[in-house]
CSV table of C-alpha atoms and ligand atoms in Angstrom, one decimal:
chain,number,residue,atom,x,y,z
Q,7,UNK,CA,6.2,-10.9,-27.0
Q,8,UNK,CA,4.6,-10.3,-23.6
Q,9,UNK,CA,3.8,-13.2,-21.4
Q,10,UNK,CA,1.8,-13.3,-18.2
Q,11,UNK,CA,2.8,-15.9,-15.6
Q,12,UNK,CA,0.4,-17.1,-13.0
Q,13,UNK,CA,1.6,-19.3,-9.9
Q,14,UNK,CA,-1.1,-20.8,-7.6
Q,15,UNK,CA,0.3,-24.5,-7.0
Q,16,UNK,CA,0.4,-24.1,-3.3
Q,17,UNK,CA,0.4,-21.3,-0.7
Q,18,UNK,CA,1.7,-18.4,-2.9
Q,19,UNK,CA,-0.2,-16.4,-5.4
Q,20,UNK,CA,2.5,-15.2,-7.9
Q,21,UNK,CA,2.0,-12.9,-10.9
Q,22,UNK,CA,4.4,-11.5,-13.5
Q,23,UNK,CA,4.7,-10.0,-16.8
Q,24,UNK,CA,7.7,-11.1,-19.0
Q,25,UNK,CA,8.8,-9.3,-22.1
Q,26,UNK,CA,10.9,-11.2,-24.6
Q,27,UNK,CA,12.9,-8.1,-25.5
Q,28,UNK,CA,12.9,-6.2,-22.2
Q,29,UNK,CA,12.9,-9.0,-19.7
Q,30,UNK,CA,11.0,-9.2,-16.7
Q,31,UNK,CA,8.9,-6.1,-16.3
Q,32,UNK,CA,7.1,-6.7,-12.8
Q,33,UNK,CA,6.3,-9.4,-10.5
Q,34,UNK,CA,4.0,-9.5,-7.5
Q,35,UNK,CA,3.6,-12.0,-4.7
Q,36,UNK,CA,1.1,-12.7,-2.0
Q,37,UNK,CA,2.1,-15.3,0.6
Q,38,UNK,CA,-0.3,-17.2,2.7
Q,39,UNK,CA,2.0,-17.7,5.5
Q,40,UNK,CA,-0.2,-15.9,8.2
Q,41,UNK,CA,-3.3,-17.6,6.9
Q,42,UNK,CA,-1.8,-21.2,7.6
Q,43,UNK,CA,0.4,-20.4,10.6
Q,44,UNK,CA,-2.3,-21.1,13.2
Q,45,UNK,CA,-2.5,-24.5,11.6
Q,46,UNK,CA,0.9,-25.4,11.6
Q,47,UNK,CA,0.9,-26.5,8.0
Q,48,UNK,CA,-1.0,-25.6,4.8
Q,49,UNK,CA,-4.8,-26.1,4.5
Q,50,UNK,CA,-5.6,-26.8,1.0
Q,51,UNK,CA,-9.2,-25.4,0.9
Q,52,UNK,CA,-8.2,-22.1,2.7
Q,53,UNK,CA,-5.2,-21.9,0.1
Q,54,UNK,CA,-7.8,-22.3,-2.9
Q,55,UNK,CA,-10.1,-19.5,-1.4
Q,56,UNK,CA,-7.2,-17.1,-0.9
Q,57,UNK,CA,-5.9,-17.5,-4.3
Q,58,UNK,CA,-9.6,-16.6,-5.6
Q,59,UNK,CA,-9.2,-13.5,-3.6
Q,60,UNK,CA,-5.7,-12.5,-4.5
Q,61,UNK,CA,-5.5,-13.3,-8.1
Q,62,UNK,CA,-7.3,-10.4,-9.8
Q,63,UNK,CA,-5.9,-7.5,-7.6
Q,64,UNK,CA,-2.3,-8.9,-8.2
Q,65,UNK,CA,-3.0,-9.2,-12.0
Q,66,UNK,CA,-3.9,-5.3,-12.1
Q,67,UNK,CA,-1.1,-4.5,-9.9
Q,68,UNK,CA,1.5,-6.1,-12.2
Q,69,UNK,CA,-0.1,-4.4,-15.3
Q,70,UNK,CA,0.2,-1.2,-13.5
Q,71,UNK,CA,3.7,-1.6,-12.4
Q,72,UNK,CA,4.7,-2.5,-16.1
Q,73,UNK,CA,2.8,0.2,-17.6
Q,74,UNK,CA,1.0,-2.2,-19.7
Q,75,UNK,CA,-2.8,-2.7,-20.6
Q,76,UNK,CA,-4.6,-6.2,-21.1
Q,77,UNK,CA,-4.6,-5.9,-24.9
Q,78,UNK,CA,-0.8,-5.9,-24.7
Q,79,UNK,CA,-0.5,-9.4,-23.5
Q,80,UNK,CA,0.4,-12.0,-26.2
Q,81,UNK,CA,0.1,-15.2,-24.0
Q,82,UNK,CA,-0.6,-16.6,-20.5
Q,83,UNK,CA,1.4,-19.2,-18.7
Q,84,UNK,CA,0.1,-20.7,-15.6
Q,85,UNK,CA,1.2,-23.6,-13.2
Q,86,UNK,CA,-0.7,-26.8,-14.2
Q,87,UNK,CA,1.0,-28.9,-11.7
Q,88,UNK,CA,2.4,-30.6,-9.7
Q,89,UNK,CA,0.6,-28.9,-6.7
Q,90,UNK,CA,-2.7,-28.8,-4.8
Q,91,UNK,CA,-5.6,-29.5,-7.1
Q,92,UNK,CA,-8.0,-26.8,-5.8
Q,93,UNK,CA,-5.0,-24.3,-5.9
Q,94,UNK,CA,-3.8,-25.0,-9.2
Q,95,UNK,CA,-7.5,-24.9,-10.6
Q,96,UNK,CA,-7.7,-21.3,-9.3
Q,97,UNK,CA,-4.8,-20.2,-11.5
Q,98,UNK,CA,-5.7,-22.3,-14.5
Q,99,UNK,CA,-9.4,-21.1,-14.7
Q,100,UNK,CA,-8.4,-17.6,-14.4
Q,101,UNK,CA,-5.5,-18.0,-17.0
Q,102,UNK,CA,-7.8,-19.9,-19.5
Q,103,UNK,CA,-10.7,-17.5,-19.1
Q,104,UNK,CA,-8.6,-14.5,-19.5
Q,105,UNK,CA,-6.8,-15.8,-22.6
Q,106,UNK,CA,-10.2,-16.8,-24.0
Q,107,UNK,CA,-11.4,-13.2,-23.8
Q,108,UNK,CA,-8.2,-11.8,-25.3
Q,109,UNK,CA,-8.2,-14.5,-27.7
Q,110,UNK,CA,-4.6,-15.5,-26.9
Q,111,UNK,CA,-2.9,-18.8,-25.9
Q,112,UNK,CA,-2.7,-20.4,-22.5
Q,113,UNK,CA,0.3,-22.5,-21.7
Q,114,UNK,CA,0.0,-25.2,-19.0
Q,115,UNK,CA,3.4,-25.0,-17.3
Q,116,UNK,CA,5.2,-27.6,-15.1
Q,117,UNK,CA,6.2,-26.0,-11.7
Q,118,UNK,CA,9.4,-27.9,-11.4
Q,119,UNK,CA,10.5,-26.9,-15.1
Q,120,UNK,CA,9.9,-23.4,-14.1
Q,121,UNK,CA,11.9,-23.8,-10.9
Q,122,UNK,CA,14.8,-25.2,-12.9
Q,123,UNK,CA,15.0,-22.4,-15.4
Q,124,UNK,CA,14.5,-19.5,-12.8
Q,125,UNK,CA,18.3,-18.9,-12.6
Q,126,UNK,CA,18.1,-17.9,-16.3
Q,127,UNK,CA,16.4,-14.7,-15.5
Q,128,UNK,CA,19.6,-13.7,-13.6
Q,129,UNK,CA,22.5,-11.7,-15.2
Q,130,UNK,CA,24.7,-14.6,-14.3
Q,131,UNK,CA,22.8,-17.3,-16.1
Q,132,UNK,CA,23.6,-20.9,-17.1
Q,133,UNK,CA,23.6,-22.2,-20.7
Q,134,UNK,CA,22.5,-25.9,-21.6
Q,135,UNK,CA,23.6,-28.5,-20.8
Q,136,UNK,CA,23.7,-28.4,-16.9
Q,137,UNK,CA,23.2,-30.4,-14.0
Q,138,UNK,CA,20.0,-29.2,-11.9
Q,139,UNK,CA,19.4,-29.8,-8.3
Q,140,UNK,CA,15.8,-29.2,-7.5
Q,141,UNK,CA,15.0,-28.9,-3.8
Q,142,UNK,CA,11.6,-27.7,-2.8
Q,143,UNK,CA,8.9,-28.7,-0.4
Q,144,UNK,CA,7.6,-31.7,-2.4
Q,145,UNK,CA,10.7,-32.6,-4.6
Q,146,UNK,CA,14.4,-33.3,-4.3
Q,147,UNK,CA,15.8,-34.2,-7.6
Q,148,UNK,CA,19.0,-34.2,-9.6
Q,149,UNK,CA,18.4,-33.8,-13.3
Q,150,UNK,CA,20.7,-33.5,-16.5
Q,151,UNK,CA,19.3,-30.7,-18.5
Q,152,UNK,CA,20.2,-30.6,-22.2
Q,153,UNK,CA,17.6,-28.1,-23.2
Q,154,UNK,CA,14.0,-27.3,-22.7
Q,155,UNK,CA,12.2,-30.6,-22.5
Q,156,UNK,CA,15.2,-32.5,-22.4
Q,157,UNK,CA,15.5,-33.9,-18.8
Q,158,UNK,CA,17.2,-36.9,-17.5
Q,159,UNK,CA,16.4,-37.8,-13.9
Q,160,UNK,CA,19.8,-38.8,-12.3
Q,161,UNK,CA,18.4,-39.3,-8.6
Q,162,UNK,CA,15.4,-38.2,-6.4
Q,163,UNK,CA,14.3,-38.6,-2.9
Q,164,UNK,CA,13.0,-42.2,-2.1
Q,165,UNK,CA,11.1,-40.6,1.0
Q,166,UNK,CA,10.7,-37.1,2.1
Q,167,UNK,CA,11.9,-34.1,0.0
Q,168,UNK,CA,14.6,-31.9,1.5
Q,169,UNK,CA,12.3,-28.9,2.3
Q,170,UNK,CA,9.8,-31.4,3.7
Q,171,UNK,CA,12.2,-32.8,6.2
Q,172,UNK,CA,13.3,-29.1,7.1
Q,173,UNK,CA,9.5,-28.3,7.8
Q,174,UNK,CA,8.9,-31.6,9.8
Q,175,UNK,CA,12.2,-31.2,11.8
Q,176,UNK,CA,11.3,-27.5,12.5
Q,177,UNK,CA,7.9,-28.5,13.7
Q,178,UNK,CA,9.2,-31.0,16.0
Q,179,UNK,CA,11.7,-28.5,17.4
Q,180,UNK,CA,8.7,-26.2,18.0
Q,181,UNK,CA,10.0,-23.8,15.6
Q,182,UNK,CA,7.7,-21.2,13.8
Q,183,UNK,CA,5.8,-22.3,10.5
Q,184,UNK,CA,7.1,-22.1,7.8
Q,185,UNK,CA,9.9,-24.5,9.1
Q,186,UNK,CA,12.5,-24.4,6.6
Q,187,UNK,CA,13.6,-20.6,7.0
Q,188,UNK,CA,12.9,-20.9,10.8
Q,189,UNK,CA,15.1,-23.9,11.2
Q,190,UNK,CA,17.9,-22.2,9.3
Q,191,UNK,CA,17.8,-19.2,11.4
Q,192,UNK,CA,17.9,-21.3,14.4
Q,193,UNK,CA,21.0,-23.2,13.1
Q,194,UNK,CA,23.0,-19.8,12.8
Q,195,UNK,CA,23.9,-19.9,16.4
Q,196,UNK,CA,24.1,-23.7,16.9
Q,197,UNK,CA,27.3,-25.5,17.8
Q,198,UNK,CA,28.4,-27.4,14.8
Q,199,UNK,CA,30.6,-29.7,17.0
Q,200,UNK,CA,28.1,-30.8,19.4
Q,201,UNK,CA,26.3,-33.6,17.2
Q,202,UNK,CA,27.0,-35.2,14.1
Q,203,UNK,CA,24.2,-36.5,11.9
Q,204,UNK,CA,24.7,-39.1,9.3
Q,205,UNK,CA,24.8,-38.3,5.5
Q,206,UNK,CA,22.0,-40.8,4.1
Q,207,UNK,CA,22.9,-42.9,1.2
Q,208,UNK,CA,26.2,-41.1,0.5
Q,209,UNK,CA,28.0,-44.3,0.9
Q,210,UNK,CA,25.8,-46.0,-1.8
Q,211,UNK,CA,26.3,-45.5,-5.5
Q,212,UNK,CA,24.0,-43.2,-7.4
Q,213,UNK,CA,22.2,-39.9,-6.8
Q,214,UNK,CA,19.2,-40.8,-4.9
Q,215,UNK,CA,18.5,-39.2,-1.7
Q,216,UNK,CA,16.6,-40.1,1.7
Q,217,UNK,CA,15.8,-37.6,4.3
Q,218,UNK,CA,13.2,-39.1,6.6
Q,219,UNK,CA,15.8,-40.8,8.7
Q,220,UNK,CA,17.5,-37.6,9.4
Q,221,UNK,CA,14.2,-36.3,10.8
Q,222,UNK,CA,14.0,-39.0,13.2
Q,223,UNK,CA,17.6,-38.8,14.2
Q,224,UNK,CA,17.1,-35.1,15.0
Q,225,UNK,CA,14.0,-36.1,17.0
Q,226,UNK,CA,15.8,-38.8,19.2
Q,227,UNK,CA,18.8,-36.4,19.6
Q,228,UNK,CA,16.7,-33.7,20.7
Q,229,UNK,CA,14.8,-35.9,23.1
Q,230,UNK,CA,17.9,-36.9,24.8
Q,231,UNK,CA,18.7,-33.2,25.6
Q,232,UNK,CA,17.1,-30.8,28.1
Q,233,UNK,CA,15.2,-29.4,25.5
Q,234,UNK,CA,16.3,-25.8,25.9
Q,235,UNK,CA,16.7,-23.1,23.4
Q,236,UNK,CA,20.4,-24.0,22.8
Q,237,UNK,CA,19.7,-27.7,22.4
Q,238,UNK,CA,17.4,-26.7,19.7
Q,239,UNK,CA,19.9,-24.5,18.0
Q,240,UNK,CA,22.4,-27.2,18.1
Q,241,UNK,CA,20.1,-30.0,16.8
Q,242,UNK,CA,19.2,-27.6,14.1
Q,243,UNK,CA,22.7,-26.9,13.1
Q,244,UNK,CA,23.5,-30.6,12.9
Q,245,UNK,CA,20.3,-31.2,10.9
Q,246,UNK,CA,21.1,-28.4,8.4
Q,247,UNK,CA,24.8,-29.3,8.1
Q,248,UNK,CA,23.8,-33.0,7.2
Q,249,UNK,CA,21.3,-31.9,4.7
Q,250,UNK,CA,23.5,-29.4,3.1
Q,251,UNK,CA,26.6,-32.0,3.0
Q,252,UNK,CA,24.3,-34.7,1.7
Q,253,UNK,CA,23.1,-32.5,-1.3
Q,254,UNK,CA,26.5,-31.3,-1.9
Q,255,UNK,CA,28.1,-34.8,-2.1
Q,256,UNK,CA,25.3,-36.0,-4.5
Q,257,UNK,CA,25.5,-32.9,-6.9
Q,258,UNK,CA,29.4,-33.4,-7.2
Q,259,UNK,CA,28.7,-36.9,-8.1
Q,260,UNK,CA,26.3,-36.1,-10.7
Q,261,UNK,CA,28.5,-33.5,-12.1
Q,262,UNK,CA,31.5,-36.1,-12.1
Q,263,UNK,CA,29.3,-38.6,-13.7
Q,264,UNK,CA,28.1,-36.4,-16.5
Q,265,UNK,CA,31.3,-34.4,-17.0
Q,266,UNK,CA,29.3,-31.1,-16.9
Q,267,UNK,CA,30.6,-28.1,-15.3
Q,268,UNK,CA,27.3,-26.2,-14.8
Q,269,UNK,CA,25.3,-26.6,-11.6
Q,270,UNK,CA,22.0,-25.0,-11.2
Q,271,UNK,CA,20.4,-24.9,-7.7
Q,272,UNK,CA,16.7,-24.1,-7.5
Q,273,UNK,CA,13.5,-24.6,-5.5
Q,274,UNK,CA,12.7,-23.2,-2.1
Q,275,UNK,CA,15.5,-24.8,-0.3
Q,276,UNK,CA,18.0,-23.0,-2.6
Q,277,UNK,CA,17.4,-19.9,-0.6
Q,278,UNK,CA,19.2,-21.5,2.2
Q,279,UNK,CA,22.3,-19.6,3.0
Q,280,UNK,CA,24.2,-22.5,4.2
Q,281,UNK,CA,23.7,-24.6,1.1
Q,282,UNK,CA,24.4,-21.6,-1.2
Q,283,UNK,CA,27.5,-21.0,0.8
Q,284,UNK,CA,28.6,-24.5,0.4
Q,285,UNK,CA,28.0,-24.5,-3.1
Q,286,UNK,CA,29.9,-21.2,-3.9
Q,287,UNK,CA,32.9,-22.6,-2.0
Q,288,UNK,CA,32.8,-25.5,-4.1
Q,289,UNK,CA,32.7,-23.4,-7.4
Q,290,UNK,CA,35.6,-21.2,-6.0
Q,291,UNK,CA,37.6,-24.5,-5.4
Q,292,UNK,CA,36.8,-26.1,-8.7
Q,293,UNK,CA,36.0,-25.7,-12.4
Q,294,UNK,CA,32.2,-26.0,-11.4
Q,295,UNK,CA,30.0,-22.8,-12.0
Q,296,UNK,CA,27.0,-22.6,-9.7
Q,297,UNK,CA,23.9,-20.9,-10.6
Q,298,UNK,CA,21.0,-19.7,-8.3
Q,299,UNK,CA,17.9,-17.9,-8.8
Q,300,UNK,CA,18.0,-14.5,-6.6
Q,301,UNK,CA,16.6,-15.2,-3.3
Q,302,UNK,CA,12.7,-14.3,-3.9
Q,303,UNK,CA,12.6,-16.5,-6.9
Q,304,UNK,CA,13.9,-19.6,-5.1
Q,305,UNK,CA,10.6,-20.0,-3.6
Q,306,UNK,CA,7.4,-20.1,-5.6
Q,307,UNK,CA,6.8,-17.0,-7.8
Q,308,UNK,CA,4.9,-16.0,-11.1
Q,309,UNK,CA,8.1,-14.8,-12.7
Q,310,UNK,CA,9.5,-18.3,-13.3
Q,311,UNK,CA,6.1,-19.2,-14.8
Q,312,UNK,CA,6.2,-16.3,-17.0
Q,313,UNK,CA,9.7,-17.2,-18.2
Q,314,UNK,CA,9.1,-20.9,-18.6
Q,315,UNK,CA,5.9,-20.0,-20.7
Q,316,UNK,CA,8.1,-17.9,-22.9
Q,317,UNK,CA,10.6,-20.6,-23.4
Q,318,UNK,CA,7.7,-23.2,-24.1
Q,319,UNK,CA,6.1,-21.0,-26.5
Q,320,UNK,CA,9.2,-20.6,-28.5
Q,321,UNK,CA,9.6,-24.2,-29.0
Q,322,UNK,CA,5.9,-25.0,-29.6
Q,323,UNK,CA,3.1,-22.3,-29.7
Q,324,UNK,CA,0.4,-24.9,-30.0
Q,325,UNK,CA,-1.8,-25.0,-26.7
Q,326,UNK,CA,-5.1,-26.7,-25.7
Q,327,UNK,CA,-8.2,-24.9,-24.8
Q,328,UNK,CA,-8.5,-27.2,-21.7
Q,329,UNK,CA,-8.1,-26.3,-18.2
Q,330,UNK,CA,-5.4,-28.7,-17.7
Q,331,UNK,CA,-4.1,-29.3,-14.1
Q,332,UNK,CA,-2.0,-32.2,-13.0
Q,333,UNK,CA,-1.4,-32.7,-9.1
Q,334,UNK,CA,1.1,-35.3,-10.0
Q,335,UNK,CA,3.2,-35.0,-13.0
Q,336,UNK,CA,6.4,-36.5,-13.5
Q,337,UNK,CA,9.1,-34.1,-15.2
Q,338,UNK,CA,10.2,-36.8,-17.5
Q,339,UNK,CA,6.6,-36.6,-19.1
Q,340,UNK,CA,7.8,-33.2,-20.6
Q,341,UNK,CA,10.6,-34.6,-22.8
Q,342,UNK,CA,10.4,-33.6,-26.3
Q,343,UNK,CA,11.4,-36.0,-29.1
G,12,LIG,O1,9.5,-24.0,-4.0
G,12,LIG,P1,8.9,-24.0,-2.7
G,12,LIG,O2,8.7,-22.4,-2.5
G,12,LIG,O3,7.5,-24.6,-2.9
G,12,LIG,C1,7.3,-25.9,-3.4
G,12,LIG,O4,7.5,-26.1,-4.6
G,12,LIG,O5,7.4,-26.9,-2.5
G,12,LIG,O6,9.6,-24.5,-1.6
G,12,LIG,C2,9.1,-24.6,-0.3
G,12,LIG,C3,10.1,-25.3,0.6
G,12,LIG,C4,9.5,-25.3,2.1
G,12,LIG,O7,9.6,-26.7,2.5
G,12,LIG,C5,10.5,-24.5,2.8
G,12,LIG,O8,10.5,-24.8,4.2
G,12,LIG,C6,11.6,-24.5,2.1
G,12,LIG,O9,11.3,-24.6,0.8
G,12,LIG,N1,12.6,-23.3,2.4
G,12,LIG,C7,13.9,-23.5,3.1
G,12,LIG,C8,14.3,-22.2,3.2
G,12,LIG,N2,13.4,-21.3,2.6
G,12,LIG,C9,12.4,-22.1,2.1
G,12,LIG,N3,14.3,-24.5,3.6
G,12,LIG,C10,15.7,-24.3,4.3
G,12,LIG,N4,16.1,-23.0,4.3
G,12,LIG,C11,15.6,-22.0,3.8
G,12,LIG,N5,16.0,-20.7,3.9
G,13,LIG,ZN1,7.9,-24.6,-5.8
């Protein structure tokens, strides 16, 4: 079966075609970085309008690249939430209209479920059950995953998401938008011995996170320096080390609590080289297997939506005819009996 995946929840328009026999056929992405850069953050209305402009050309491109025509598509999967409502509506309306014209089903997909399934597109893929660390711009969650729609939230951020903390700290250091990758780049040449930031909530039981204090810690530390380029790098390094270490400690705790031996790390922050290295080292020294999406599928993309659509369709081919979008949508509501 051939599934079209459409992602428009935030600032990336992503389309992909996934074939249940042949795997991923093609994917295309348009990032809105240059559009939002001058505003220092995402402007929702600009995001929606850009999705409108990009979606049809990208759809035609994935068809062409896959050597398929519209009539070959069996179902359409679109991101229904969580995300920016206007942006979500573009993808949902496009998907529903196309599905209606082709007389095929359209599936409303949960963005974070798609992130957590993304490593299954790789050659080295996890099998259920596993623990998933979801680290994106809007979420930081540890989830026990026993199957599609079998999610148990083990912990989450009580304030900022990890990606959000990266973005805000980067902005404060005067680094470019988007902050996460810019801060990571700056941290590479930072001195890891100069500052040591706290590892929030690691001395308390449980798997919850808190990152907003680290951001403030970075600000006060930076203000106490001369504010030169090396100071920036050193603060960036201390911040990144603290986030990575905290994420690692909580993952290890979740693995120990469940007795599971597979860890999935997904969402935009899973593209972070230092985090990937830390988890890979842990895997080498223990019996834990760690799975990541390839770099381009860590951040938002259409391929993960197409794949999640396929897995959802296998489970339940019934779909609604509505244009279903949910700006807020807890993962727990996806659980099947
Ligand atoms: O999953 P994603 O593309 O969008 C959401 O669903 O939120 O994640 C975007 C987040 C942003 O906060 C971005 O700064 C962060 O992921 N990010 C990174 C890196 N690449 C993206 N954070 C740290 N290091 C990176 N290399
Ligand atoms: Zn995302």
